[in-house]
Short mmCIF file of C-alpha atoms and ligand atoms in Angstrom, two decimals:
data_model
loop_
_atom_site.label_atom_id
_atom_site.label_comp_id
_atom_site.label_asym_id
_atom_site.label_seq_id
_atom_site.Cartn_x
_atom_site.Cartn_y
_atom_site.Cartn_z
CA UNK A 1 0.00 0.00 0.00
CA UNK A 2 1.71 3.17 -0.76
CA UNK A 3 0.37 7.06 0.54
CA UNK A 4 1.04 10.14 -0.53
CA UNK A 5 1.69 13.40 1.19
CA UNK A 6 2.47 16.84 -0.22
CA UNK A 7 4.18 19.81 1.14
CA UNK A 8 6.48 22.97 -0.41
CA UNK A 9 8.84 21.91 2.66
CA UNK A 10 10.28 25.32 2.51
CA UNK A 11 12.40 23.96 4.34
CA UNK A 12 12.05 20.69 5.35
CA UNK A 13 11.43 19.94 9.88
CA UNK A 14 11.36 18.16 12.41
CA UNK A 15 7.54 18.04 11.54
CA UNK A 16 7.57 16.95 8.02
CA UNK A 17 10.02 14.06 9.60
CA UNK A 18 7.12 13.27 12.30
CA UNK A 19 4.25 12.70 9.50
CA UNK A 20 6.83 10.81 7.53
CA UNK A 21 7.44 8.21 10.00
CA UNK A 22 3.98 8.00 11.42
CA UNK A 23 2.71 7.55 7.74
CA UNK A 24 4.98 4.98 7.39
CA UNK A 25 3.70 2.86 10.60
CA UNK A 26 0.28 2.98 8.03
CA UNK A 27 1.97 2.06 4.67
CA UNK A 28 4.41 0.25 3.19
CA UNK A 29 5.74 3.72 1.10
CA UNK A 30 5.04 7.26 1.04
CA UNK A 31 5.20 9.41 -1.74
CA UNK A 32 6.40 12.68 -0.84
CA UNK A 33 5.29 15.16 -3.15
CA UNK A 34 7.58 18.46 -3.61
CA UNK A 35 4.99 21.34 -4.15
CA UNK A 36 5.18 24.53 -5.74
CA UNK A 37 8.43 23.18 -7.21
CA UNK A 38 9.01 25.70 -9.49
CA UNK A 39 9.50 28.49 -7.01
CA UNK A 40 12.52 29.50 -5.16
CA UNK A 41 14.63 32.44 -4.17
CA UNK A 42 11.61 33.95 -2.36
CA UNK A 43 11.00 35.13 0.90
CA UNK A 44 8.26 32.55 1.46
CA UNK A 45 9.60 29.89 -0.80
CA UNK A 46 13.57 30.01 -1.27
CA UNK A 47 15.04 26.67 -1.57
CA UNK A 48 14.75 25.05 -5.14
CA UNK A 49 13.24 21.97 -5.61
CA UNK A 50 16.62 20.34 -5.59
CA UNK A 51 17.94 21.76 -2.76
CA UNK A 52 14.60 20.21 -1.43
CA UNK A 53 14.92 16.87 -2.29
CA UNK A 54 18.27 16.90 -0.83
CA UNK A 55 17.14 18.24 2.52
CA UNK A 56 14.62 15.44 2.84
CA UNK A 57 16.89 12.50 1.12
CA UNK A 58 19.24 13.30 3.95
CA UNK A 59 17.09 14.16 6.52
CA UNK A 60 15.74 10.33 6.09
CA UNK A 61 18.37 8.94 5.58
CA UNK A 62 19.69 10.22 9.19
CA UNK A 63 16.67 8.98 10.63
CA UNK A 64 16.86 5.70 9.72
CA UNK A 65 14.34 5.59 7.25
CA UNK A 66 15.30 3.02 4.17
CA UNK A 67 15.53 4.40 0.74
CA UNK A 68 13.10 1.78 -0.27
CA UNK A 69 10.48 3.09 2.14
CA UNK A 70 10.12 6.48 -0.34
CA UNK A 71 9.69 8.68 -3.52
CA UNK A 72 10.56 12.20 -3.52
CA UNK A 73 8.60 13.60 -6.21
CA UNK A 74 8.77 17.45 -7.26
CA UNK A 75 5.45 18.96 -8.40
CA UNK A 76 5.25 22.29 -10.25
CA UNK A 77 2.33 24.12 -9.43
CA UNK A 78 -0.49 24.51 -12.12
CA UNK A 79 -3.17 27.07 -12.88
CA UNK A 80 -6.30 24.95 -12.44
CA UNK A 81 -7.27 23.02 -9.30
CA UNK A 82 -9.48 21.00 -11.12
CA UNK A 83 -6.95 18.71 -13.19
CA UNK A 84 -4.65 19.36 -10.33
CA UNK A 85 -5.01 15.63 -9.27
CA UNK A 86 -4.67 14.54 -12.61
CA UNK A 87 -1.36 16.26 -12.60
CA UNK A 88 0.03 15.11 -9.48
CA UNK A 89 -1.23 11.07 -10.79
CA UNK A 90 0.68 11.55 -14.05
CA UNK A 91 4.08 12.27 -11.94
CA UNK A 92 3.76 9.68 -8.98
CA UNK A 93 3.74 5.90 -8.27
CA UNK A 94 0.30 5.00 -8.14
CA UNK A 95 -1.21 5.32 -4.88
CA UNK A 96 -4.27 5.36 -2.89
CA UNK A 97 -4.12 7.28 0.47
CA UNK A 98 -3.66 10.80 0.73
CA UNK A 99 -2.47 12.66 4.23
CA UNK A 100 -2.69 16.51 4.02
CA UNK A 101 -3.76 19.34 6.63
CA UNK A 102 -4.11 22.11 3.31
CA UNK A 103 -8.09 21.83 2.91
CA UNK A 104 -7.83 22.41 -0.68
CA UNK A 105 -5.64 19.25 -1.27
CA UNK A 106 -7.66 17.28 0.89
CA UNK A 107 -11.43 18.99 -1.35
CA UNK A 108 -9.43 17.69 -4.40
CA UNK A 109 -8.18 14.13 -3.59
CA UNK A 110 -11.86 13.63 -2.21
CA UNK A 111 -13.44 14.76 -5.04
CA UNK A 112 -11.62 12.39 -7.05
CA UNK A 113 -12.69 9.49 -4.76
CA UNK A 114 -8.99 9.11 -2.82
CA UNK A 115 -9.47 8.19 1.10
CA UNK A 116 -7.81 11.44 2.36
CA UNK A 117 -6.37 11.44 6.45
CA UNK A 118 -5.27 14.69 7.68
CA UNK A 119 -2.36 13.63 10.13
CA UNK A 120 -1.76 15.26 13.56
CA UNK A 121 0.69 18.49 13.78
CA UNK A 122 3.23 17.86 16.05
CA UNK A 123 4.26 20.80 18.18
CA UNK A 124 2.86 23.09 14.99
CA UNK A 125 3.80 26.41 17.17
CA UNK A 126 7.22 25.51 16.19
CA UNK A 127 7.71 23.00 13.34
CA UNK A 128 6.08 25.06 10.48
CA UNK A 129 7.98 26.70 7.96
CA UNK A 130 6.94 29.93 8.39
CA UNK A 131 8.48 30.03 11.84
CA UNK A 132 11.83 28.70 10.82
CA UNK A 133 11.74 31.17 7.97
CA UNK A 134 10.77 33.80 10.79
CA UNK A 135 13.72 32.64 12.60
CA UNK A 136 16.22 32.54 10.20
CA UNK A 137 15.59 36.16 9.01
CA UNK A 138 15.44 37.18 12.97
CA UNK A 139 18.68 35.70 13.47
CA UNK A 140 17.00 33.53 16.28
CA UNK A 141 17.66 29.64 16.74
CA UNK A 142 15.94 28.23 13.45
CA UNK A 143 18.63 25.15 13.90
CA UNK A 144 16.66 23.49 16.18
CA UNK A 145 13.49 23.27 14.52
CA UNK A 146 15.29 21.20 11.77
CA UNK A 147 17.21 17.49 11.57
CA UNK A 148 20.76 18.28 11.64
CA UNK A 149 21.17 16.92 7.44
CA UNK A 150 18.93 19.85 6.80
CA UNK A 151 20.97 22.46 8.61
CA UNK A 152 24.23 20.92 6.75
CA UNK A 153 22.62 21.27 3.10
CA UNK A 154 21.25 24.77 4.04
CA UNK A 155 25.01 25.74 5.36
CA UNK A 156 26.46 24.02 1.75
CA UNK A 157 24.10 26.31 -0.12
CA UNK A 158 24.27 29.58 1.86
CA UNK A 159 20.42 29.56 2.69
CA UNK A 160 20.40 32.10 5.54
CA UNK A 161 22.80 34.65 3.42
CA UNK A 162 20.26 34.22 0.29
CA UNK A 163 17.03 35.14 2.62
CA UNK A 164 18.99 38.04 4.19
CA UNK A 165 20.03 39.22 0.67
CA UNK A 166 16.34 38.59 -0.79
CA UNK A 167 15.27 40.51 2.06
CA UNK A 168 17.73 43.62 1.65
CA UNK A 169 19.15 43.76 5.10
CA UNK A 170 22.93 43.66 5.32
CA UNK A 171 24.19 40.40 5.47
CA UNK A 172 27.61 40.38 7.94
CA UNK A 173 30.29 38.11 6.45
P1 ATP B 201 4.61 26.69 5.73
O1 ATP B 201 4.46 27.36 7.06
O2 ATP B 201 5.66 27.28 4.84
O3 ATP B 201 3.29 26.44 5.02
P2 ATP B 201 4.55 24.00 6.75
O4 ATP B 201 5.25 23.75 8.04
O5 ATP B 201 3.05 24.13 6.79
O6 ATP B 201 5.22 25.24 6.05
P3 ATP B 201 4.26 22.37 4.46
O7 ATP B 201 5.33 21.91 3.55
O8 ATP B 201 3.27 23.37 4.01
O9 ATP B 201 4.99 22.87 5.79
O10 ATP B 201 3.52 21.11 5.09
C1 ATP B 201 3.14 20.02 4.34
C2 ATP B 201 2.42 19.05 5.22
O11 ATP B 201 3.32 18.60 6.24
C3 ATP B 201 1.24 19.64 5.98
O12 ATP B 201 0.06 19.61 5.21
C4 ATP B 201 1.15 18.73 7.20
O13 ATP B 201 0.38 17.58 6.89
C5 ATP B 201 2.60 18.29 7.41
N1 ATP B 201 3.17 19.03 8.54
C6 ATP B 201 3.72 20.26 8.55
N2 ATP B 201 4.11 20.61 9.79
C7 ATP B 201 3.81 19.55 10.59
C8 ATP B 201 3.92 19.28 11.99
N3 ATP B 201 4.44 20.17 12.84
N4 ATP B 201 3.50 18.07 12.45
C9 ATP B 201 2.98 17.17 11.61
N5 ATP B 201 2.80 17.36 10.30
C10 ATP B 201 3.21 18.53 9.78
MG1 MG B 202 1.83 24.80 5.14
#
């Protein structure tokens, strides 16, 4: 039985990691769909896809979670909801449960006759992305939030000089 869960992971946490594992106590593999793949070098969304799937490849991998367990899937966004599962079936393994919390990808996968669970938040005040992103531009600990794979790839790339640069404050280096 394989599910699917999809999130822009901008960047990937400690949450992401939590869902992960507890989908995987319910299936035998998890797709893990890469949304709004397209974007990057935003405030809101600035790692790349790539930079993406290496977070979470890594991220797994430190947690003990075998390769054969996943699929890391990147999915641009496109203009009309309606075909949107259509889209997201063309790119993946086939699959037939769905975990989400976003009420529009659970409306869609429901419409289109999926069983869709929406998986507990674990510590949510915390692990979300917009507070690590809050954190990282605040210069307060964002490390924490994150497996320590993720804060290696986002030191290899220069992640918190990029958001300070996209953001126009003085980055001191
Ligand atoms: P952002 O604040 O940027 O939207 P996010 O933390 O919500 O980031 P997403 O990539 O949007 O991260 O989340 C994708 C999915 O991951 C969510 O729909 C939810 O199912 C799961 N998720 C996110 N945070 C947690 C968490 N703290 N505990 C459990 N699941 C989580
Ligand atoms: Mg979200």
């Amino acid at each position: 039985m394989r599910g699917l869960l999809v999130g822009r992971m901008q960047p990937v946490h400690e949450g992401h990691l939590d869902v992960i594992k507890r989908i995987l106590n319910e299936v035998e593999e998890v797709i893990i769909g890469i949304g709004s793949a397209q974007l990057s070098h935003t405030l809101k969304d600035p790692f790349t896809a790539g930079e993406r799937v290496m977070m979470l490849t890594k991220a797994l991998t430190e947690n003990g979670v075998p390769a054969s367990s996943y699929y890391i899937i990147p999915i641009e966004d496109i203009i009309c909801n309606s075909v949107w599962v259509a889209h997201v079936k063309m790119l993946t393994p086939p699959f037939k449960h769905v975990y989400s919390g976003n009420p529009l990808v659970q409306r869609l996968f429901v419409e289109a006759g999926y069983q869709v669970t929406e998986p507990p938040l674990f510590n949510r005040e915390i692990y979300s992305g917009t507070e690590v992103r809050r954190r990282m531009l605040q210069g307060e600990d964002w490390e924490a939030l994150v497996p320590d794979s993720v804060l290696e790839v986002i030191e290899e790339i220069e992640g918190i000089s990029r958001l300070n640069h996209l953001s126009k404050k003085e980055v001191k280096e």
